[in-house]
Amino acid sequence: QVQLVESGGGLAQPGGSLGLSCAVSGSIFRIDAMAWYRQAPGKERELVATITYGGSKSYAESVKGRFTISRDNAKNTVALQMNSLKPEDTAVYYCNAKVQPSRLPINIDYYWGQGTQVTVSS
């Protein structure tokens, strides 16, 4: 089994900053892509940022230049630093990881965290 546990989030004022972290544990040989998604009330879940095992990053246009994704392969963690926050960043943020559970490249699957609330409001 694989578990993802998120931490961070909370309330921030417009223009402020927050950081999210996600720790992956369980049957892990290798974590390939890791990502952050978010879902605002009444909207579909959307991709915010991704990072590959080698550190290549991509961002949604709406967060480019404001959010930074990073990972620690030794600790199986991924983080999202969010700066210059806007009210439209308010959402539940979810961590996602593509996990290879053993040395053989089989049974590779995607796992989700439970979500953490980010609210941007004055």
Coordinates of N, CA and C in Angstrom, one line a residue:
Q1 N 0.8 -1.2 0.0 CA 0.0 0.0 0.0 C 0.9 1.2 0.0
V2 N 0.3 2.3 -0.6 CA 1.0 3.6 -0.6 C 0.1 4.6 0.0
Q3 N 0.7 5.5 0.8 CA 0.0 6.6 1.4 C 0.7 7.9 1.1
L4 N -0.2 8.9 0.9 CA 0.3 10.3 0.7 C -0.3 11.1 1.8
V5 N 0.5 11.8 2.5 CA 0.0 12.7 3.6 C 0.5 14.1 3.3
E6 N -0.5 15.0 3.2 CA -0.2 16.4 2.9 C -0.2 17.2 4.2
S7 N 0.6 18.3 4.2 CA 0.6 19.2 5.3 C 0.8 20.6 4.8
G8 N 0.5 21.6 5.6 CA 0.6 23.0 5.2 C -0.8 23.5 4.8
G9 N -0.9 24.5 4.0 CA -2.1 25.1 3.7 C -2.6 26.0 4.8
G10 N -3.9 26.4 4.6 CA -4.5 27.3 5.6 C -5.0 28.5 5.0
L11 N -4.9 29.6 5.8 CA -5.5 30.9 5.3 C -4.3 31.9 5.1
A12 N -4.4 32.6 4.0 CA -3.5 33.6 3.6 C -4.2 34.8 3.0
Q13 N -3.6 36.0 3.2 CA -4.1 37.2 2.6 C -3.7 37.3 1.1
P14 N -4.4 38.0 0.3 CA -3.9 38.2 -1.1 C -2.6 38.8 -1.1
G15 N -1.7 38.2 -1.9 CA -0.3 38.7 -2.0 C 0.6 37.9 -1.0
G16 N 0.0 37.1 -0.2 CA 0.8 36.4 0.8 C 1.3 35.1 0.2
S17 N 1.9 34.3 1.1 CA 2.6 33.0 0.8 C 2.1 31.9 1.7
L18 N 2.1 30.7 1.1 CA 1.9 29.5 1.8 C 2.7 28.4 1.2
G19 N 3.0 27.4 2.0 CA 3.7 26.2 1.5 C 3.0 24.9 1.8
L20 N 3.0 24.0 0.9 CA 2.4 22.7 1.1 C 3.5 21.7 1.0
S21 N 3.3 20.6 1.7 CA 4.3 19.5 1.6 C 3.5 18.2 1.6
C22 N 4.1 17.2 0.9 CA 3.4 15.9 0.8 C 4.5 14.8 1.0
A23 N 4.2 13.9 1.9 CA 5.1 12.8 2.1 C 4.5 11.5 1.6
V24 N 5.3 10.7 0.9 CA 4.8 9.4 0.3 C 5.5 8.3 1.1
S25 N 4.7 7.3 1.5 CA 5.2 6.2 2.3 C 4.5 4.9 1.8
G26 N 5.2 3.8 2.2 CA 4.6 2.5 1.8 C 5.5 1.7 0.9
S27 N 4.9 0.9 0.1 CA 5.6 0.0 -0.9 C 6.1 0.9 -2.1
I28 N 7.3 1.4 -1.9 CA 7.9 2.3 -2.9 C 9.3 1.8 -3.4
F29 N 9.4 1.6 -4.7 CA 10.8 1.4 -5.2 C 11.2 2.7 -5.8
R30 N 10.3 3.3 -6.5 CA 10.7 4.6 -7.2 C 9.4 5.4 -7.4
I31 N 9.5 6.7 -7.2 CA 8.4 7.6 -7.5 C 8.8 8.3 -8.8
D32 N 8.0 8.2 -9.8 CA 8.3 8.9 -11.1 C 7.7 10.3 -11.0
A33 N 6.7 10.6 -11.7 CA 6.2 12.0 -11.6 C 5.4 12.2 -10.3
M34 N 5.6 13.4 -9.8 CA 4.8 13.9 -8.7 C 4.1 15.2 -9.1
A35 N 3.0 15.5 -8.5 CA 2.2 16.6 -9.0 C 1.3 17.2 -7.9
W36 N 0.9 18.4 -8.1 CA -0.1 19.0 -7.3 C -1.3 19.4 -8.2
Y37 N -2.5 19.1 -7.7 CA -3.7 19.4 -8.3 C -4.5 20.3 -7.3
R38 N -5.5 21.0 -7.8 CA -6.4 21.7 -6.9 C -7.9 21.6 -7.5
Q39 N -8.8 21.8 -6.5 CA -10.2 21.8 -6.9 C -10.9 22.8 -6.1
A40 N -11.4 23.8 -6.8 CA -12.2 24.9 -6.2 C -13.7 24.4 -6.2
P41 N -14.5 25.0 -5.3 CA -15.9 24.7 -5.2 C -16.6 24.8 -6.5
G42 N -17.3 23.8 -6.9 CA -18.1 23.9 -8.1 C -17.3 23.7 -9.4
K43 N -16.0 23.5 -9.3 CA -15.1 23.3 -10.4 C -14.5 22.0 -10.5
E44 N -13.9 21.6 -11.7 CA -13.2 20.4 -11.8 C -11.8 20.5 -11.2
R45 N -11.3 19.3 -10.9 CA -9.9 19.3 -10.4 C -9.0 19.7 -11.5
E46 N -8.0 20.5 -11.3 CA -7.1 20.9 -12.3 C -5.6 20.7 -11.9
L47 N -4.8 20.5 -12.9 CA -3.4 20.3 -12.6 C -2.7 21.7 -12.3
V48 N -1.9 21.7 -11.3 CA -1.3 23.0 -10.9 C 0.2 22.9 -11.3
A49 N 0.9 21.8 -10.9 CA 2.3 21.7 -11.2 C 2.7 20.3 -11.2
T50 N 3.8 19.9 -12.0 CA 4.3 18.6 -12.0 C 5.8 18.7 -11.9
I51 N 6.4 17.6 -11.4 CA 7.9 17.5 -11.4 C 8.2 16.0 -11.6
T52 N 9.2 15.8 -12.5 CA 9.6 14.4 -12.8 C 10.7 14.0 -11.8
Y53 N 11.1 12.7 -11.9 CA 12.1 12.2 -11.0 C 13.4 13.0 -11.2
G54 N 13.7 13.3 -12.4 CA 14.9 14.1 -12.7 C 14.8 15.6 -12.4
G55 N 13.6 16.0 -12.0 CA 13.5 17.4 -11.6 C 13.0 18.4 -12.7
S56 N 12.5 17.9 -13.8 CA 11.9 18.7 -14.8 C 10.5 19.1 -14.3
K57 N 10.2 20.4 -14.4 CA 9.0 21.0 -13.9 C 8.1 21.6 -14.9
S58 N 6.8 21.6 -14.7 CA 5.8 22.3 -15.5 C 4.8 22.9 -14.6
Y59 N 4.2 23.9 -15.1 CA 3.2 24.7 -14.3 C 2.0 25.0 -15.2
A60 N 0.8 25.1 -14.5 CA -0.3 25.7 -15.2 C -0.1 27.2 -15.4
E61 N -0.6 27.7 -16.5 CA -0.4 29.1 -16.8 C -0.8 30.1 -15.7
S62 N -1.8 29.7 -15.0 CA -2.4 30.6 -14.0 C -1.4 30.7 -12.8
V63 N -0.5 29.8 -12.6 CA 0.4 29.9 -11.4 C 1.9 30.1 -11.8
K64 N 2.2 30.2 -13.1 CA 3.6 30.4 -13.5 C 4.1 31.7 -12.9
G65 N 5.4 31.6 -12.4 CA 6.0 32.7 -11.8 C 5.6 33.0 -10.4
R66 N 4.6 32.3 -9.9 CA 4.2 32.5 -8.5 C 4.4 31.2 -7.6
F67 N 4.2 30.1 -8.2 CA 4.3 28.8 -7.5 C 5.6 28.1 -7.9
T68 N 6.2 27.4 -7.0 CA 7.3 26.6 -7.2 C 7.2 25.2 -6.7
I69 N 7.3 24.2 -7.5 CA 7.3 22.8 -7.1 C 8.7 22.3 -6.9
S70 N 8.9 21.4 -5.9 CA 10.2 20.8 -5.6 C 10.0 19.4 -5.0
R71 N 11.0 18.6 -5.1 CA 10.9 17.3 -4.5 C 12.2 16.9 -3.9
D72 N 12.2 15.9 -3.0 CA 13.3 15.3 -2.4 C 13.2 13.8 -2.6
N73 N 14.0 13.3 -3.5 CA 13.8 11.9 -3.9 C 14.3 11.0 -2.8
A74 N 15.2 11.4 -2.0 CA 15.7 10.6 -0.8 C 14.6 10.4 0.2
K75 N 13.8 11.5 0.4 CA 12.8 11.5 1.4 C 11.4 11.2 0.9
N76 N 11.2 11.0 -0.4 CA 9.9 10.8 -1.0 C 8.9 11.9 -0.7
T77 N 9.4 13.1 -0.8 CA 8.5 14.2 -0.6 C 8.4 15.1 -1.8
V78 N 7.3 15.9 -1.8 CA 7.1 16.9 -2.8 C 6.5 18.1 -2.1
A79 N 6.9 19.3 -2.5 CA 6.5 20.5 -1.9 C 6.0 21.5 -3.0
L80 N 5.1 22.4 -2.5 CA 4.6 23.5 -3.4 C 4.7 24.8 -2.6
Q81 N 5.6 25.7 -3.1 CA 5.7 27.0 -2.5 C 4.8 27.9 -3.3
M82 N 3.9 28.6 -2.6 CA 2.9 29.5 -3.3 C 3.1 30.9 -2.8
N83 N 3.5 31.7 -3.7 CA 3.7 33.2 -3.5 C 2.7 34.0 -4.2
S84 N 2.6 35.3 -3.8 CA 1.7 36.2 -4.5 C 0.3 35.6 -4.7
L85 N -0.2 35.0 -3.6 CA -1.5 34.3 -3.7 C -2.6 35.3 -4.1
K86 N -3.6 34.7 -4.8 CA -4.8 35.4 -5.2 C -6.0 34.7 -4.7
P87 N -7.1 35.4 -4.5 CA -8.3 34.8 -4.1 C -8.7 33.6 -5.0
E88 N -8.4 33.7 -6.2 CA -8.8 32.5 -7.1 C -7.9 31.3 -6.9
D89 N -6.9 31.4 -6.1 CA -6.1 30.2 -5.7 C -6.8 29.4 -4.7
T90 N -7.8 29.9 -4.1 CA -8.6 29.2 -3.1 C -9.1 27.9 -3.6
A91 N -8.7 26.8 -2.9 CA -9.1 25.5 -3.4 C -8.6 24.4 -2.4
V92 N -9.1 23.2 -2.6 CA -8.4 22.1 -1.9 C -7.3 21.6 -2.8
Y93 N -6.1 21.5 -2.3 CA -4.9 21.1 -3.0 C -4.6 19.6 -2.7
Y94 N -4.4 18.9 -3.8 CA -4.1 17.4 -3.7 C -2.7 17.1 -4.2
C95 N -2.1 16.2 -3.5 CA -0.8 15.7 -4.0 C -1.1 14.4 -4.8
N96 N -0.3 14.2 -5.8 CA -0.4 13.0 -6.6 C 1.0 12.4 -6.9
A97 N 1.1 11.1 -6.9 CA 2.4 10.5 -7.2 C 2.2 9.2 -8.0
K98 N 3.1 9.1 -9.0 CA 3.2 7.9 -9.8 C 4.2 7.0 -9.2
V99 N 3.8 5.8 -8.7 CA 4.6 5.0 -7.8 C 4.9 3.6 -8.5
Q100 N 6.2 3.3 -8.5 CA 6.6 1.9 -8.9 C 6.9 1.2 -7.7
P101 N 6.1 0.1 -7.3 CA 6.3 -0.5 -6.0 C 7.5 -1.4 -5.9
S102 N 8.0 -1.9 -7.0 CA 9.1 -2.9 -6.9 C 10.1 -2.6 -8.0
R103 N 11.2 -3.3 -8.0 CA 12.3 -3.1 -9.0 C 11.7 -3.4 -10.4
L104 N 10.8 -4.4 -10.5 CA 10.2 -4.6 -11.8 C 9.2 -3.5 -12.2
P105 N 9.2 -3.0 -13.4 CA 8.3 -1.9 -13.8 C 6.9 -2.4 -14.0
I106 N 6.3 -3.0 -13.0 CA 4.9 -3.5 -13.1 C 4.1 -2.9 -12.0
N107 N 2.8 -3.0 -12.1 CA 1.9 -2.5 -11.0 C 2.2 -1.0 -10.7
I108 N 2.6 -0.3 -11.7 CA 2.8 1.1 -11.5 C 1.4 1.8 -11.4
D109 N 1.2 2.7 -10.4 CA -0.1 3.3 -10.3 C 0.0 4.7 -9.7
Y110 N -1.1 5.4 -9.8 CA -1.1 6.8 -9.3 C -1.9 6.8 -8.0
Y111 N -1.4 7.6 -7.1 CA -2.0 7.7 -5.8 C -2.2 9.2 -5.4
W112 N -3.2 9.4 -4.6 CA -3.7 10.7 -4.2 C -3.6 10.9 -2.7
G113 N -3.3 12.1 -2.3 CA -3.4 12.5 -0.9 C -4.8 12.9 -0.6
Q114 N -5.1 13.2 0.7 CA -6.4 13.4 1.1 C -6.9 14.9 0.8
G115 N -6.0 15.7 0.5 CA -6.3 17.1 0.2 C -6.1 18.0 1.4
T116 N -5.7 19.2 1.1 CA -5.5 20.2 2.1 C -6.1 21.6 1.6
Q117 N -6.8 22.3 2.5 CA -7.5 23.5 2.1 C -6.6 24.7 2.1
V118 N -6.6 25.4 1.0 CA -6.0 26.7 0.9 C -7.0 27.8 0.7
T119 N -7.0 28.8 1.5 CA -8.0 29.9 1.4 C -7.3 31.2 1.3
V120 N -7.5 31.9 0.3 CA -6.9 33.3 0.1 C -8.0 34.3 0.3
S121 N -7.9 35.1 1.3 CA -8.9 36.0 1.6 C -8.4 37.1 2.5
S122 N -8.9 38.3 2.3 CA -8.6 39.4 3.2 C -9.6 39.5 4.4

